[in-house]
Coordinates of C-alpha atoms in Angstrom, one line a residue:
X1 CA -182.2 82.6 105.5
X2 CA -183.4 79.2 104.5
X3 CA -181.9 76.3 106.5
X4 CA -179.8 74.0 104.2
X5 CA -181.3 70.5 104.5
X6 CA -178.1 68.9 105.7
X7 CA -178.0 71.2 108.7
X8 CA -181.6 70.5 109.9
X9 CA -181.8 68.7 113.3
X10 CA -178.0 68.4 113.2
X11 CA -176.6 66.0 115.8
X12 CA -173.5 66.8 117.9
X13 CA -170.9 65.4 115.5
X14 CA -170.8 66.1 111.7
X15 CA -168.2 64.7 109.3
X16 CA -167.6 66.1 105.8
X17 CA -166.0 63.7 103.3
X18 CA -165.5 63.5 99.5
X19 CA -162.9 63.7 96.8
X20 CA -160.2 66.4 96.7
X21 CA -161.4 69.7 95.3
X22 CA -165.1 69.3 95.9
X23 CA -165.3 71.9 98.7
X24 CA -165.2 69.8 101.9
X25 CA -163.2 72.4 103.8
X26 CA -165.3 75.4 102.7
X27 CA -168.5 73.6 103.7
X28 CA -167.1 72.5 107.0
X29 CA -166.0 76.1 107.8
X30 CA -169.4 77.5 106.7
X31 CA -171.2 74.9 108.9
X32 CA -169.1 75.7 111.9
X33 CA -169.6 79.4 111.5
X34 CA -173.3 79.1 111.1
X35 CA -173.6 77.0 114.3
X36 CA -171.4 79.4 116.2
X37 CA -173.5 82.4 114.9
X38 CA -176.5 80.5 116.3
X39 CA -175.0 80.6 119.8
X40 CA -173.4 77.2 119.8
X41 CA -169.9 76.3 121.1
X42 CA -168.2 74.7 118.2
X43 CA -164.9 72.9 117.5
X44 CA -163.9 72.6 113.8
X45 CA -161.2 69.9 113.4
X46 CA -159.5 69.2 110.1
X47 CA -157.5 66.1 109.2
X48 CA -157.4 66.9 105.4
X49 CA -153.8 67.0 104.1
X50 CA -155.0 69.8 101.8
X51 CA -156.7 71.7 104.6
X52 CA -156.6 75.5 104.4
X53 CA -158.8 76.2 107.5
X54 CA -156.1 78.7 108.7
X55 CA -156.1 80.5 105.4
X56 CA -159.9 80.6 105.3
X57 CA -160.0 82.4 108.7
X58 CA -156.8 84.4 108.3
X59 CA -155.2 82.6 111.2
X60 CA -152.1 80.5 112.0
X61 CA -153.7 77.2 112.9
X62 CA -151.8 74.0 113.8
X63 CA -152.2 71.2 116.4
X64 CA -153.4 73.6 119.1
X65 CA -157.0 74.6 119.6
X66 CA -157.2 78.1 118.3
X67 CA -160.2 80.5 118.8
X68 CA -161.5 82.4 115.7
X69 CA -161.7 86.1 116.9
X70 CA -164.3 87.1 114.3
X71 CA -166.6 84.2 115.3
X72 CA -167.3 84.0 119.0
X73 CA -167.8 80.5 120.2
X74 CA -165.7 78.9 117.3
X75 CA -162.4 77.1 117.9
X76 CA -160.4 75.4 115.2
X77 CA -157.7 72.7 115.0
X78 CA -155.7 71.3 112.2
X79 CA -154.1 67.8 112.4
X80 CA -151.5 67.4 109.8
X81 CA -151.9 63.8 108.6
X82 CA -148.3 63.6 107.2
X83 CA -146.8 64.8 110.5
X84 CA -149.1 62.3 112.4
X85 CA -148.0 59.5 110.1
X86 CA -144.3 60.4 110.6
X87 CA -144.7 60.4 114.4
X88 CA -146.6 57.2 114.1
X89 CA -143.8 55.5 112.0
X90 CA -141.1 56.8 114.4
X91 CA -143.0 55.3 117.4
X92 CA -142.9 51.9 115.7
X93 CA -139.3 52.1 114.3
X94 CA -137.5 53.8 117.3
X95 CA -137.5 50.7 119.5
X96 CA -135.8 48.5 116.8
X97 CA -133.6 51.1 115.1
X98 CA -130.4 49.8 116.8
X99 CA -131.5 46.1 116.5
X100 CA -132.2 45.7 112.8
X101 CA -130.1 46.1 109.7
X102 CA -130.7 49.3 107.7
X103 CA -132.3 47.3 104.8
X104 CA -134.9 46.0 107.1
X105 CA -135.5 49.4 108.6
X106 CA -136.0 50.9 105.1
X107 CA -138.4 48.1 104.3
X108 CA -140.5 48.8 107.5
X109 CA -140.5 52.5 106.8
X110 CA -141.8 52.0 103.3
X111 CA -144.4 49.5 104.4
X112 CA -145.7 52.3 106.7
X113 CA -145.7 55.0 104.1
X114 CA -149.0 54.3 102.4
X115 CA -152.4 55.8 102.5
X116 CA -153.6 53.3 105.1
X117 CA -151.0 54.3 107.6
X118 CA -151.8 58.0 107.1
X119 CA -155.5 57.3 107.7
X120 CA -154.9 55.2 110.8
X121 CA -152.5 57.8 112.2
X122 CA -155.0 60.6 111.6
X123 CA -157.8 58.7 113.2
X124 CA -155.6 57.9 116.1
X125 CA -155.1 61.6 116.6
X126 CA -158.7 62.7 116.5
X127 CA -160.4 59.7 118.1
X128 CA -160.3 61.5 121.4
X129 CA -162.4 64.4 119.9
X130 CA -165.1 61.8 119.1
X131 CA -164.9 59.5 122.1
X132 CA -163.2 61.3 125.0
X133 CA -165.9 63.3 126.7
X134 CA -163.4 65.2 128.8
X135 CA -161.8 66.8 125.8
X136 CA -165.1 67.9 124.2
X137 CA -167.3 68.6 127.2
X138 CA -167.4 72.3 126.5
X139 CA -168.6 72.0 122.9
X140 CA -172.1 71.7 121.6
X141 CA -170.9 70.5 118.2
X142 CA -167.7 69.1 116.7
X143 CA -167.3 69.5 113.0
X144 CA -164.8 67.2 111.2
X145 CA -163.3 68.1 107.8
X146 CA -162.7 64.7 106.3
X147 CA -163.9 61.4 107.7
X148 CA -162.2 58.0 108.0
X149 CA -162.8 55.5 105.2
X150 CA -164.7 52.3 105.6
X151 CA -161.4 50.4 105.4
X152 CA -160.0 52.4 108.4
X153 CA -163.2 51.8 110.5
X154 CA -163.2 48.0 109.7
X155 CA -159.6 47.8 110.9
X156 CA -160.7 49.4 114.2
X157 CA -163.5 46.9 114.6
X158 CA -161.2 43.9 114.2
X159 CA -160.8 41.7 117.3
X160 CA -157.6 40.9 119.0
X161 CA -154.2 42.7 119.3
X162 CA -152.3 43.6 116.1
X163 CA -148.9 44.0 117.5
X164 CA -148.4 40.4 118.5
X165 CA -149.8 39.4 115.2
X166 CA -147.2 41.4 113.3
X167 CA -144.4 40.5 115.7
X168 CA -145.0 36.9 114.7
X169 CA -144.3 37.8 111.1
X170 CA -147.9 37.0 109.9
X171 CA -149.0 40.4 108.7
X172 CA -146.8 41.2 105.7
X173 CA -149.5 41.4 103.0
X174 CA -150.2 44.8 101.6
X175 CA -150.1 47.7 104.0
X176 CA -148.2 45.4 106.4
X177 CA -150.1 46.2 109.5
X178 CA -150.7 49.9 109.9
X179 CA -152.4 49.1 113.2
X180 CA -149.1 48.1 114.7
X181 CA -148.4 51.4 116.5
X182 CA -151.8 52.1 118.0
X183 CA -151.6 52.6 121.7
X184 CA -155.2 53.5 122.6
X185 CA -157.4 50.9 124.2
X186 CA -159.9 49.0 122.2
X187 CA -162.6 50.5 124.4
X188 CA -161.8 54.0 123.2
X189 CA -162.0 52.9 119.5
X190 CA -165.1 50.9 120.1
X191 CA -166.8 54.0 121.5
X192 CA -165.6 56.1 118.6
X193 CA -167.0 53.6 116.1
X194 CA -170.2 53.4 118.0
X195 CA -170.7 57.1 117.9
X196 CA -169.9 57.2 114.2
X197 CA -172.6 54.6 113.5
X198 CA -175.3 56.3 115.6
X199 CA -177.4 58.8 113.5
X200 CA -178.6 60.4 116.7
X201 CA -175.0 61.5 117.4
X202 CA -173.2 61.7 114.0
X203 CA -174.1 63.0 110.6
X204 CA -171.9 62.1 107.7
X205 CA -172.1 64.6 104.8
X206 CA -170.9 63.3 101.4
X207 CA -169.7 66.3 99.3
X208 CA -169.6 66.0 95.6
X209 CA -169.7 68.2 92.5
X210 CA -172.4 67.9 89.8
X211 CA -170.1 65.6 87.7
X212 CA -170.6 62.0 86.9
X213 CA -167.1 61.0 88.2
X214 CA -167.5 62.6 91.6
X215 CA -171.0 61.4 92.1
X216 CA -169.9 57.8 91.3
X217 CA -167.2 58.2 93.9
X218 CA -169.7 59.5 96.4
X219 CA -172.0 56.5 95.7
X220 CA -169.1 54.1 96.3
X221 CA -168.3 55.8 99.6
X222 CA -171.9 55.9 100.7
X223 CA -172.4 52.1 100.0
X224 CA -169.1 51.2 101.7
X225 CA -169.9 53.2 104.9
X226 CA -173.5 52.0 105.0
X227 CA -172.3 48.4 104.8
X228 CA -170.5 48.9 108.2
X229 CA -173.4 50.6 109.8
X230 CA -172.8 54.3 109.1
X231 CA -176.2 55.3 107.8
X232 CA -176.8 58.9 109.0
X233 CA -175.7 60.3 105.6
X234 CA -176.6 63.4 103.7
X235 CA -175.5 64.4 100.2
X236 CA -174.3 68.0 99.3
X237 CA -173.7 68.8 95.7
X238 CA -171.4 71.8 95.8
X239 CA -170.6 74.6 93.3
X240 CA -173.6 74.1 91.0
X241 CA -173.6 76.8 88.3
X242 CA -176.6 79.1 88.9
X243 CA -178.8 80.7 86.2
X244 CA -177.5 83.8 84.5
X245 CA -176.7 86.4 87.2
X246 CA -177.9 89.4 85.2
X247 CA -180.8 89.6 82.7
X248 CA -179.7 89.2 79.1
X249 CA -176.3 87.7 80.0
X250 CA -175.6 84.8 77.7
X251 CA -172.6 82.5 77.6
X252 CA -172.5 79.3 75.5
X253 CA -170.0 77.7 77.9
X254 CA -172.1 78.5 80.9
X255 CA -175.3 77.1 79.3
X256 CA -173.5 73.9 78.3
X257 CA -172.1 73.5 81.8
X258 CA -175.5 74.0 83.4
X259 CA -177.0 71.3 81.1
X260 CA -174.2 68.9 81.9
X261 CA -174.6 69.4 85.6
X262 CA -178.4 69.0 85.4
X263 CA -177.9 65.7 83.6
X264 CA -175.3 64.5 86.1
X265 CA -177.7 65.2 89.0
X266 CA -180.8 63.7 87.3
X267 CA -178.8 60.5 86.4
X268 CA -176.8 60.1 89.7
X269 CA -176.5 56.6 91.1
X270 CA -179.6 55.2 92.9
X271 CA -177.8 54.9 96.2
X272 CA -177.5 58.7 96.3
X273 CA -181.0 59.4 95.3
X274 CA -182.1 57.8 98.6
X275 CA -180.2 60.4 100.6
X276 CA -181.4 63.9 101.7
X277 CA -180.0 66.3 99.1
X278 CA -178.7 69.9 99.4
X279 CA -177.3 71.8 96.4
X280 CA -175.0 74.8 97.0
X281 CA -174.5 77.3 94.2
X282 CA -171.2 78.3 92.7
X283 CA -169.9 81.6 94.1
X284 CA -167.6 84.0 92.3
X285 CA -165.4 84.5 95.3
X286 CA -162.9 82.0 96.7
X287 CA -163.9 81.1 100.2
X288 CA -161.4 83.2 102.2
X289 CA -162.5 85.4 105.0
X290 CA -165.4 85.1 107.4
X291 CA -167.8 87.1 105.2
X292 CA -167.4 84.7 102.2
X293 CA -167.7 81.7 104.6
X294 CA -171.0 83.1 105.8
X295 CA -172.2 83.8 102.3
X296 CA -171.5 80.2 101.1
X297 CA -174.7 78.7 102.5
X298 CA -176.8 81.8 101.7
X299 CA -179.5 80.9 99.2
X300 CA -179.8 84.3 97.7
X301 CA -178.3 85.7 94.5
X302 CA -174.6 85.1 94.0
X303 CA -172.6 88.3 94.4
X304 CA -169.9 88.8 91.8
X305 CA -166.5 89.7 93.2
X306 CA -164.2 92.2 91.6
X307 CA -161.6 90.7 89.4
X308 CA -158.8 91.8 87.1
X309 CA -160.2 92.2 83.6
X310 CA -156.8 91.8 82.0
X311 CA -155.3 89.2 84.4
X312 CA -152.1 87.8 82.9
X313 CA -152.2 84.0 83.3
X314 CA -149.0 82.2 82.8
X315 CA -148.5 80.5 79.5
X316 CA -148.7 76.8 80.1
X317 CA -148.7 75.8 76.5
X318 CA -151.0 73.4 74.6
X319 CA -151.2 69.6 74.7
X320 CA -150.2 69.3 71.0
X321 CA -146.7 70.7 71.9
X322 CA -146.2 67.8 74.4
X323 CA -147.4 65.3 71.8
X324 CA -145.0 66.7 69.1
X325 CA -142.2 66.2 71.5
X326 CA -143.3 62.6 72.4
X327 CA -143.7 61.8 68.7
X328 CA -140.0 62.4 68.0
X329 CA -139.4 58.9 69.4
X330 CA -141.0 55.7 68.0
X331 CA -141.8 54.0 71.3
X332 CA -142.1 54.6 75.0
X333 CA -144.3 54.4 78.1
X334 CA -146.5 57.4 78.8
X335 CA -148.3 57.2 82.2
X336 CA -151.1 59.7 82.9
X337 CA -151.4 59.9 86.7
X338 CA -153.4 62.0 89.1
X339 CA -156.3 61.9 91.5
X340 CA -159.7 60.7 90.5
X341 CA -161.9 63.1 88.5
X342 CA -159.2 65.3 87.0
X343 CA -159.5 63.9 83.5
X344 CA -156.7 61.3 83.3
X345 CA -158.7 59.0 80.9
X346 CA -159.5 61.9 78.5
X347 CA -155.8 63.1 78.4
X348 CA -154.5 59.6 78.0
X349 CA -156.9 58.9 75.1
X350 CA -156.2 62.2 73.4
X351 CA -152.4 61.5 73.5
X352 CA -152.8 58.0 72.3
X353 CA -154.9 59.0 69.3
X354 CA -152.6 61.9 68.4
X355 CA -149.6 59.5 68.4
X356 CA -151.6 57.0 66.2
X357 CA -152.6 59.8 63.8
X358 CA -148.9 60.6 63.4
X359 CA -148.3 57.1 62.2
X360 CA -147.0 55.5 65.4
X361 CA -148.2 52.2 66.7
X362 CA -149.9 52.9 70.1
X363 CA -151.6 50.9 72.8
X364 CA -154.0 52.6 75.2
X365 CA -154.7 50.9 78.5
X366 CA -156.2 51.7 81.9
X367 CA -155.9 50.3 85.4
X368 CA -158.5 52.8 86.7
X369 CA -161.6 50.9 88.0
X370 CA -163.7 54.0 87.3
X371 CA -162.4 54.5 83.7
X372 CA -164.6 53.9 80.7
X373 CA -162.4 53.9 77.6
X374 CA -165.1 52.6 75.3
X375 CA -167.3 55.5 76.4
X376 CA -164.6 58.1 75.9
X377 CA -163.7 56.6 72.5
X378 CA -167.4 56.3 71.6
X379 CA -166.8 52.7 70.7
X380 CA -164.9 53.6 67.6
X381 CA -161.8 51.9 66.3
X382 CA -158.8 54.0 65.2
X383 CA -155.9 53.0 62.9
X384 CA -152.6 52.2 64.6
X385 CA -154.3 52.1 68.0
X386 CA -155.3 49.2 70.2
X387 CA -157.1 49.4 73.5
X388 CA -157.1 47.2 76.6
X389 CA -158.1 47.3 80.3
X390 CA -156.6 45.7 83.3
X391 CA -159.4 44.7 85.5
X392 CA -158.3 45.6 89.0
X393 CA -161.1 43.6 90.7
X394 CA -160.1 40.4 89.0
X395 CA -156.4 40.9 89.6
X396 CA -157.0 41.9 93.2
X397 CA -159.2 38.9 94.0
X398 CA -156.6 36.5 92.5
X399 CA -153.9 38.1 94.6
X400 CA -156.0 37.9 97.8
X401 CA -156.8 34.2 97.1
X402 CA -153.1 33.5 96.6
X403 CA -152.0 35.2 99.8
X404 CA -154.9 33.6 101.9
X405 CA -153.9 30.2 100.5
X406 CA -150.3 30.6 101.4
X407 CA -149.8 32.9 104.4
X408 CA -153.4 32.5 105.6
X409 CA -153.2 28.7 105.6
X410 CA -150.8 28.9 108.6
X411 CA -153.1 31.1 110.8
X412 CA -155.9 30.5 113.2
X413 CA -159.4 31.9 112.5
X414 CA -158.6 35.3 114.2
X415 CA -155.4 35.6 112.3
X416 CA -157.1 34.9 109.0
X417 CA -159.7 37.5 109.7
X418 CA -156.9 40.1 110.3
X419 CA -155.0 39.1 107.2
X420 CA -158.2 39.2 105.1
X421 CA -158.9 42.8 106.3
X422 CA -155.4 43.8 105.6
X423 CA -155.8 42.6 102.1
X424 CA -158.8 45.0 101.7
X425 CA -156.5 48.0 101.9
X426 CA -156.1 50.4 98.9
X427 CA -152.5 49.3 98.5
X428 CA -153.5 45.7 97.7
X429 CA -155.1 46.7 94.4
X430 CA -152.0 48.4 93.2
X431 CA -149.7 45.5 94.1
X432 CA -152.1 43.1 92.5
X433 CA -152.1 44.7 89.1
X434 CA -148.3 45.0 89.1
X435 CA -147.8 41.8 87.2
X436 CA -150.0 42.8 84.3
X437 CA -148.6 46.3 84.4
X438 CA -145.1 44.9 84.1
X439 CA -146.1 43.1 80.8
X440 CA -147.2 46.4 79.3
X441 CA -144.0 48.1 80.5
X442 CA -142.1 45.6 78.4
X443 CA -144.2 46.3 75.3
X444 CA -143.2 49.9 75.5
X445 CA -139.8 49.0 74.2
X446 CA -141.4 48.3 70.8
X447 CA -144.2 50.8 70.5
X448 CA -146.0 53.5 72.4
X449 CA -148.0 52.4 75.5
X450 CA -150.2 55.1 77.0
X451 CA -151.5 54.2 80.4
X452 CA -154.3 55.8 82.3
X453 CA -153.3 55.4 86.0
X454 CA -150.3 53.5 87.3
X455 CA -148.8 52.4 90.6
X456 CA -147.9 55.1 93.0
X457 CA -144.3 55.7 94.2
X458 CA -145.3 54.1 97.5
X459 CA -146.4 50.9 95.7
X460 CA -143.3 50.7 93.6
X461 CA -141.0 51.1 96.6
X462 CA -143.2 48.6 98.5
X463 CA -142.7 46.1 95.8
X464 CA -138.9 46.7 95.9
X465 CA -138.5 47.0 99.7
X466 CA -140.4 43.8 100.5
X467 CA -138.3 41.6 98.2
X468 CA -140.8 41.3 95.4
X469 CA -140.1 41.3 91.7
X470 CA -137.2 43.8 91.5
X471 CA -135.3 42.4 94.5
X472 CA -135.9 38.8 93.6
X473 CA -134.4 39.4 90.2
X474 CA -131.4 41.2 91.7
X475 CA -130.8 38.3 94.1
X476 CA -131.1 35.6 91.4
X477 CA -128.8 37.3 89.0
X478 CA -126.1 38.0 91.5
X479 CA -123.6 40.9 91.5
X480 CA -122.2 40.0 88.0
X481 CA -125.5 39.3 86.3
X482 CA -127.2 41.7 83.9
X483 CA -130.9 42.3 84.4
X484 CA -133.6 45.0 83.8
X485 CA -136.8 45.1 85.9
X486 CA -140.0 47.0 85.4
X487 CA -139.0 49.4 88.2
X488 CA -135.7 50.1 86.4
X489 CA -137.6 50.8 83.2
X490 CA -139.9 53.3 85.0
X491 CA -136.8 55.1 86.2
X492 CA -135.5 55.4 82.6
X493 CA -136.4 58.9 81.4
X494 CA -135.7 57.9 77.8
X495 CA -138.4 55.1 78.0
X496 CA -140.9 56.4 80.5
X497 CA -142.7 59.7 80.6
X498 CA -145.0 60.4 83.5
X499 CA -147.7 63.0 82.8
X500 CA -149.4 64.4 86.0
X501 CA -153.0 65.6 85.3
X502 CA -154.6 68.1 87.6
X503 CA -157.3 70.8 87.8
X504 CA -156.6 74.5 88.4
X505 CA -157.8 74.4 92.0
X506 CA -156.0 74.5 95.3
X507 CA -156.6 70.9 96.5
X508 CA -156.0 69.1 93.1
X509 CA -152.8 71.0 92.6
X510 CA -151.6 70.2 96.2
X511 CA -152.5 66.5 95.7
X512 CA -150.6 66.5 92.4
X513 CA -147.6 68.0 94.1
X514 CA -147.7 65.3 96.7
X515 CA -147.9 62.6 94.0
X516 CA -144.8 64.1 92.3
X517 CA -143.0 63.9 95.6
X518 CA -144.1 60.3 96.1
X519 CA -142.8 59.3 92.7
X520 CA -139.5 61.1 93.2
X521 CA -139.0 59.0 96.4
X522 CA -139.0 56.1 93.9
X523 CA -136.5 58.0 91.7
X524 CA -139.2 58.5 89.1
X525 CA -139.4 62.1 87.9
X526 CA -142.5 63.4 86.2
X527 CA -142.0 64.6 82.6
X528 CA -144.9 67.0 82.4
X529 CA -148.0 68.4 84.0
X530 CA -151.4 68.9 82.2
X531 CA -154.0 71.3 83.8
X532 CA -157.4 70.2 82.7
X533 CA -160.8 72.1 82.5
X534 CA -159.4 75.6 82.9
X535 CA -161.8 78.5 82.8
X536 CA -158.9 80.9 82.3
X537 CA -158.0 79.1 79.1
X538 CA -161.6 79.0 78.0
X539 CA -162.1 82.8 78.2
X540 CA -165.8 82.8 79.2
X541 CA -168.0 85.8 78.8
X542 CA -170.1 85.2 81.9
X543 CA -169.2 87.6 84.7
X544 CA -169.4 84.7 87.2
X545 CA -167.1 82.4 85.2
X546 CA -164.7 85.3 84.5
X547 CA -164.4 85.9 88.2
X548 CA -163.7 82.2 88.7
X549 CA -161.2 82.2 85.9
X550 CA -159.3 85.0 87.5
X551 CA -159.1 83.0 90.8
X552 CA -157.2 80.2 88.9
X553 CA -154.1 82.4 88.5
X554 CA -152.3 81.4 91.8
X555 CA -152.7 77.7 91.0
X556 CA -151.5 78.1 87.4
X557 CA -148.4 79.9 88.7
X558 CA -147.7 77.1 91.2
X559 CA -147.9 74.5 88.4
X560 CA -145.4 76.4 86.3
X561 CA -143.1 76.4 89.4
X562 CA -143.5 72.7 90.0
X563 CA -143.3 71.3 86.4
X564 CA -140.6 71.3 83.8
X565 CA -143.2 71.0 81.0
X566 CA -146.8 72.0 81.1
X567 CA -150.0 72.1 79.0
X568 CA -153.4 73.5 79.6
X569 CA -156.8 72.3 78.4
X570 CA -159.7 74.7 78.5
X571 CA -163.1 74.0 80.1
X572 CA -165.1 72.6 77.2
X573 CA -168.8 73.2 76.4
X574 CA -169.2 69.5 75.6
X575 CA -167.5 66.4 77.1
X576 CA -164.8 65.2 74.8
X577 CA -166.3 61.9 73.8
X578 CA -165.3 60.3 70.5
X579 CA -162.1 60.5 68.4
X580 CA -162.8 63.8 66.7
X581 CA -163.5 65.5 70.0
X582 CA -160.3 64.0 71.5
X583 CA -158.3 65.1 68.5
X584 CA -159.4 68.7 69.1
X585 CA -157.5 68.6 72.5
X586 CA -154.2 68.2 70.6
X587 CA -154.7 71.0 68.1
X588 CA -153.1 74.4 68.4
X589 CA -156.5 76.1 68.6
X590 CA -156.6 75.4 72.3
X591 CA -154.2 78.0 73.5
X592 CA -154.0 79.3 77.1
X593 CA -155.4 82.6 78.2

């Protein structure tokens, strides 16, 4: 068996990172099994909220180290980031629960409910498996499923002590000090960061798919981590569609996908071309069970699993049915939300064009920094439709400058450094675009506004809980005043329709379910779900793709259980660029399998 390039001369620690749904967990499991089969003592540790390590090995795995009976020498451990974050919040809030009013406690809780807090809490949990030699002395290799972001690592590198900084009331910027509850010594964190940055000790494996969006994301991650000294990087492009499995087998969809993947790889960002590259072929089987885990990194022919020829997939409906229902009104806000790479821009553009074609005035906008509306629309103008883009970088820089000039003006150099780092958090960008977003929300009272990406429920509650726009208006108007804020409009189901976009795979569906829960905490209830790029809906003839289509069934069933309204878009032979291609997404010819 040929050695995959990313496994050659592997150091003791290996981290897998990448967007949801690219196959991080599967590759981490396959790596751990391969090392154990070679006689190594291996610990596989997951901090992925969508981790299914236990399911892969047929074990009940939690926060205890658990041996894998079928693989001597392999132990596994799952750290639940949400449980870690909850324990982390409780540690901060418990000492002041009886001292502060409930409103302030609610504010602190929401401030510590963002992605930054979850990252820090998770890293706090697994730092010892990177830096505490006593805990890992028996292991030759430690394999991590998901790595900390550059933002998290920069926070750990900051000098000084965060708790006193926050106690003095100086840290209320964006994430509002997720470092406040850390109890480990700076020495431990310094050792963890040192090991991460040492290529002789740590390899970071960037996992992507052969798609432009995930490769762009991998390039951003690579550059961010390289900038803070983590240079021992490899790139793995997973699930690349292989050549026809049997002689004479022909499938137009499969050929189109192969061509698209080839172009994405050949045109990937320059920063990725400098990295050692491994491609892993798409397998028919879902990676469940030790045999399929071992087969994942095998370079031989892909074996086709058995599948139900007449599998009955649930009827999720077509996108045109959702548009018909939206078009019964003459205005409203339609927010297409979801994780990166699921097709939000395509779905938003298709809905906006369909509404414009039905005679409605529509405005299509995006706050997604990776979105390219001009590219999707093929630079063509459409009657009744206007297009804009909120530039998150400009809005965020203006916000940072404002906070540094006000709060930062009262701090010493060390305090300003901490505040500047806090303002680099993912939450800052969402808060920064809220003002421009609010203006568009108001426009939706007169015509349709279709938005590609919007603030998460955490950001909306953060704006409310910290006395920003919503609460400021409430205070100024008093108990007898009448007012309507953007948050109130988002909670109005007659005005706002949230459409969650996902893919028919385990991780994207789980992430979409978490997004729905996050929005519901802000009393915003998604109106519909759209499943994009479904092989089941495309009805391929290739035996490999038919097997993959059959594997979608559990996720499609889960979507129908989670969503009140649904639509499904098939995997397409060509990317839907240009108005005509986008219009075809909202025609009744695209029916589910």
